[in-house]
PDB file of C-alpha atoms in Angstrom:
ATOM      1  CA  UNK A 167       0.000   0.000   0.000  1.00 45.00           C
ATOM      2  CA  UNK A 168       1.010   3.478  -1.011  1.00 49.00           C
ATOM      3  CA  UNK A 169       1.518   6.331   1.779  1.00 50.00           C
ATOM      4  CA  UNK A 170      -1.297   6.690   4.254  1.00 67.00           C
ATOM      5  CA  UNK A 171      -1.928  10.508   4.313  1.00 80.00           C
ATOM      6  CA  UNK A 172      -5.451  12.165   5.431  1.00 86.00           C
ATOM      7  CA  UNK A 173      -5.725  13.420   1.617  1.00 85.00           C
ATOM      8  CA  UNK A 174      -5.604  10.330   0.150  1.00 87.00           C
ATOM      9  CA  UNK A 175      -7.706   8.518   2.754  1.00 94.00           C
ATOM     10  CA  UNK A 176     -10.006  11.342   1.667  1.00 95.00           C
ATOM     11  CA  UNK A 177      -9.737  10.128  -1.662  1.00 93.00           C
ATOM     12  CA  UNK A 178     -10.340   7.111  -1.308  1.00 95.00           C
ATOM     13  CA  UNK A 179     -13.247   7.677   0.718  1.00 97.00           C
ATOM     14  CA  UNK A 180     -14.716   9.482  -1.601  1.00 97.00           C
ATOM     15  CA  UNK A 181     -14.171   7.244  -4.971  1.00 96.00           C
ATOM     16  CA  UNK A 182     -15.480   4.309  -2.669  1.00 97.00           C
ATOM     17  CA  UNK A 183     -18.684   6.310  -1.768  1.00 98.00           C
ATOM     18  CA  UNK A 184     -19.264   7.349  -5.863  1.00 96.00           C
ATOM     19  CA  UNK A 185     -22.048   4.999  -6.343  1.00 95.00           C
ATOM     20  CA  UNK A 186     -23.196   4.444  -2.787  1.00 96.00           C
ATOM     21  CA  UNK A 187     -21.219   2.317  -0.084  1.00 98.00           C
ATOM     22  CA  UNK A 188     -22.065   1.315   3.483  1.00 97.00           C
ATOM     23  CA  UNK A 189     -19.138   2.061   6.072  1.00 97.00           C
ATOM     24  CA  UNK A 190     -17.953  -1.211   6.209  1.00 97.00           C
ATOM     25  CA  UNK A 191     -17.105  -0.773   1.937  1.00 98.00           C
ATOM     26  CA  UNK A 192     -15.545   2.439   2.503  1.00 98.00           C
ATOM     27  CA  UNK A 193     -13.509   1.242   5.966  1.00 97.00           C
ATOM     28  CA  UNK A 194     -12.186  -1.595   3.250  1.00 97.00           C
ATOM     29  CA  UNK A 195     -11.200   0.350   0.246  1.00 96.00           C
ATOM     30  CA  UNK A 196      -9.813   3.235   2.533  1.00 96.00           C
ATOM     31  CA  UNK A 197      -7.502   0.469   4.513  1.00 94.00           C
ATOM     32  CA  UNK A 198      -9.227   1.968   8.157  1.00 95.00           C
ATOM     33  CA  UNK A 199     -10.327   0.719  11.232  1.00 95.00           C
ATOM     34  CA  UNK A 200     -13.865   1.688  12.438  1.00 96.00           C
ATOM     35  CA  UNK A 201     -13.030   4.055  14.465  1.00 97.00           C
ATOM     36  CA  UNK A 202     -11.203   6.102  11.942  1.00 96.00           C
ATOM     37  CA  UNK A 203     -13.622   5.325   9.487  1.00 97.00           C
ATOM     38  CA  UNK A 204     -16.307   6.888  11.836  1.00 96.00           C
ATOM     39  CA  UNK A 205     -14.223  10.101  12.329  1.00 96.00           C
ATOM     40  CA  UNK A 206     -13.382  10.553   8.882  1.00 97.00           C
ATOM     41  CA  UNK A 207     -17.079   9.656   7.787  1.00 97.00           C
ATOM     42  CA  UNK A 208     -17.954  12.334  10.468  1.00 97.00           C
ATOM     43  CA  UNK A 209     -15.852  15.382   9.195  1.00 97.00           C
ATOM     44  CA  UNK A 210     -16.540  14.254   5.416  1.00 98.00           C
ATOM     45  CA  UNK A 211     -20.263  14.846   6.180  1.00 97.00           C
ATOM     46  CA  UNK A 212     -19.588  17.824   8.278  1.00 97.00           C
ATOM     47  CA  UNK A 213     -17.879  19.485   5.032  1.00 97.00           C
ATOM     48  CA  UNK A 214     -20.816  18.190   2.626  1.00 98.00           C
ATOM     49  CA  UNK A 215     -18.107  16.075   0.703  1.00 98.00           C
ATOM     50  CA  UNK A 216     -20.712  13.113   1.780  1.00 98.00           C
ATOM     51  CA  UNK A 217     -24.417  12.714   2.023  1.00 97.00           C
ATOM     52  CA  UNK A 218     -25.685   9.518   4.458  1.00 96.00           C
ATOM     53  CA  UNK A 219     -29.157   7.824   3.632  1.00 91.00           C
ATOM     54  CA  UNK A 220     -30.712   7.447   6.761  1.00 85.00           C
ATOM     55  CA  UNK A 221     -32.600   4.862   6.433  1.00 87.00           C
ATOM     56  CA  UNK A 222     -29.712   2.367   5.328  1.00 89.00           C
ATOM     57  CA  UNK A 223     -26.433   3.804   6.331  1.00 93.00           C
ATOM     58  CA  UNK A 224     -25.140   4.333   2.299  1.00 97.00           C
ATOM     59  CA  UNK A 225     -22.676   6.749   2.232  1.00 98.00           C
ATOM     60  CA  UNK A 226     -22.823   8.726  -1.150  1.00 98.00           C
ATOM     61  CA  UNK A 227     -20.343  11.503  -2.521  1.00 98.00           C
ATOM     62  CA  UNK A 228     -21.847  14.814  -2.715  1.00 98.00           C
ATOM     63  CA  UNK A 229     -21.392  17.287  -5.714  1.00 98.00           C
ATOM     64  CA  UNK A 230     -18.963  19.218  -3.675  1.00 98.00           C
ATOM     65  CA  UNK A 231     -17.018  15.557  -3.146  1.00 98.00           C
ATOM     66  CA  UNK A 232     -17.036  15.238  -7.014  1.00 97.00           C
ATOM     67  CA  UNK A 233     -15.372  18.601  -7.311  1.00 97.00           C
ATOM     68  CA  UNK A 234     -12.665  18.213  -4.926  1.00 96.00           C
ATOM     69  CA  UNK A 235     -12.428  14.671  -6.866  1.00 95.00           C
ATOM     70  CA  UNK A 236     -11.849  16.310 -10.269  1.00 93.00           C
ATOM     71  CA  UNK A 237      -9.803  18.894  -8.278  1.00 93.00           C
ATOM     72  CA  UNK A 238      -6.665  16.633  -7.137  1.00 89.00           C
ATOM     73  CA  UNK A 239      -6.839  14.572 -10.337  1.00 86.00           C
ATOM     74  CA  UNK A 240      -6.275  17.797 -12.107  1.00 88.00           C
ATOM     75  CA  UNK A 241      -3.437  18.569  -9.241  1.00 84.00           C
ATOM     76  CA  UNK A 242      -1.999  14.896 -10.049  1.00 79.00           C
ATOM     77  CA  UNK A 243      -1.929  15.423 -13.818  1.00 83.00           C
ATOM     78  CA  UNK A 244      -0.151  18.891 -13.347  1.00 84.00           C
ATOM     79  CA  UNK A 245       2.176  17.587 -10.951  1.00 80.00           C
ATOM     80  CA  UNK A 246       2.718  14.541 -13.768  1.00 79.00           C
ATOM     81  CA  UNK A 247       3.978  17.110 -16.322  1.00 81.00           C
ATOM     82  CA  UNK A 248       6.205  18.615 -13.501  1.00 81.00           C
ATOM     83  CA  UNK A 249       8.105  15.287 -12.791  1.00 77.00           C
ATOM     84  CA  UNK A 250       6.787  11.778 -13.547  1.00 71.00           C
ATOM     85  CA  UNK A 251       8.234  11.185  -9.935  1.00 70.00           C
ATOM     86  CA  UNK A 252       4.931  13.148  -8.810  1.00 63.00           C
ATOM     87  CA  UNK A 253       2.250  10.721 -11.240  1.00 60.00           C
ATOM     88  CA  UNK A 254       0.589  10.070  -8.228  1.00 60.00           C
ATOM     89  CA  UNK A 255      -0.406  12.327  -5.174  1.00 57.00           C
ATOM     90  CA  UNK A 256       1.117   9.228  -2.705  1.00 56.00           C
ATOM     91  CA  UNK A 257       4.090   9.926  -3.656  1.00 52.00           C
ATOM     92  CA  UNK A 258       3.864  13.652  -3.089  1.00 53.00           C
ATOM     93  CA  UNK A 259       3.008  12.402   0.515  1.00 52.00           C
ATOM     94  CA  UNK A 260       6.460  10.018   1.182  1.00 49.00           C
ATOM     95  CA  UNK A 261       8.771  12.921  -0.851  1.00 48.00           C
ATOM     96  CA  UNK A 262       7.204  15.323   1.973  1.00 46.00           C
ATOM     97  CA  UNK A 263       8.083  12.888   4.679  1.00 45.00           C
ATOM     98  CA  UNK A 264      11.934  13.962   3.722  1.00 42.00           C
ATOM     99  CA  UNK A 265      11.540  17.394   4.326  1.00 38.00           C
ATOM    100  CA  UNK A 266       9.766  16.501   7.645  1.00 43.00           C
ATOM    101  CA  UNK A 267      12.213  14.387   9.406  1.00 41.00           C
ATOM    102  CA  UNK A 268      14.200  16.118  12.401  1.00 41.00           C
ATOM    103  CA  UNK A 269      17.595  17.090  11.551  1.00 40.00           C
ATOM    104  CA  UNK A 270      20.478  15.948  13.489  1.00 40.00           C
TER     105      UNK A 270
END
């Protein structure tokens, strides 16, 4: 598995959610445990990036989850034509580990 960062759990959140998925769908394709399933489902919904039917627990995206979608696949096919090292936004995540790492 690729770098765990809150952007890409976003992500794939949000992909996993496109046609409808209950939590337990989205806690598998996001590689979470309940718990941070539940929080992340929590602020997803609180920022209208996901809608919950009621009466079955599906999780859908929202129009404003679509957009931020199509917004980082844009960002990943920029950062493509930067440097092919950057073809994916998990990557972006482990190159910014480097720069995060105390210095001796």
């Amino acid at each position: 598995m690729k770098h765990h960062n809150g952007l890409n759990i976003i992500r794939r959140m949000l992909e996993s959610a496109r046609q409808g998925a209950t939590k337990s769908r989205i806690m598998h394709d996001a590689y979470l445990s309940s718990e941070k399933t539940s929080v992340y489902l929590k602020l997803l919904q609180e920022n209208k990036l996901l809608r919950c039917e009621l009466g079955n627990r599906v999780y859908h995206t929202t129009e404003k989850g679509f957009q931020l979608l199509d917004e980082s696949n844009e960002l990943n096919e920029f950062l493509y034509k930067v440097d092919p090292i950057f073809s994916d936004l998990d990557s972006l995540g482990e190159f910014s580990d480097q720069f995060n790492e105390p210095r001796e």
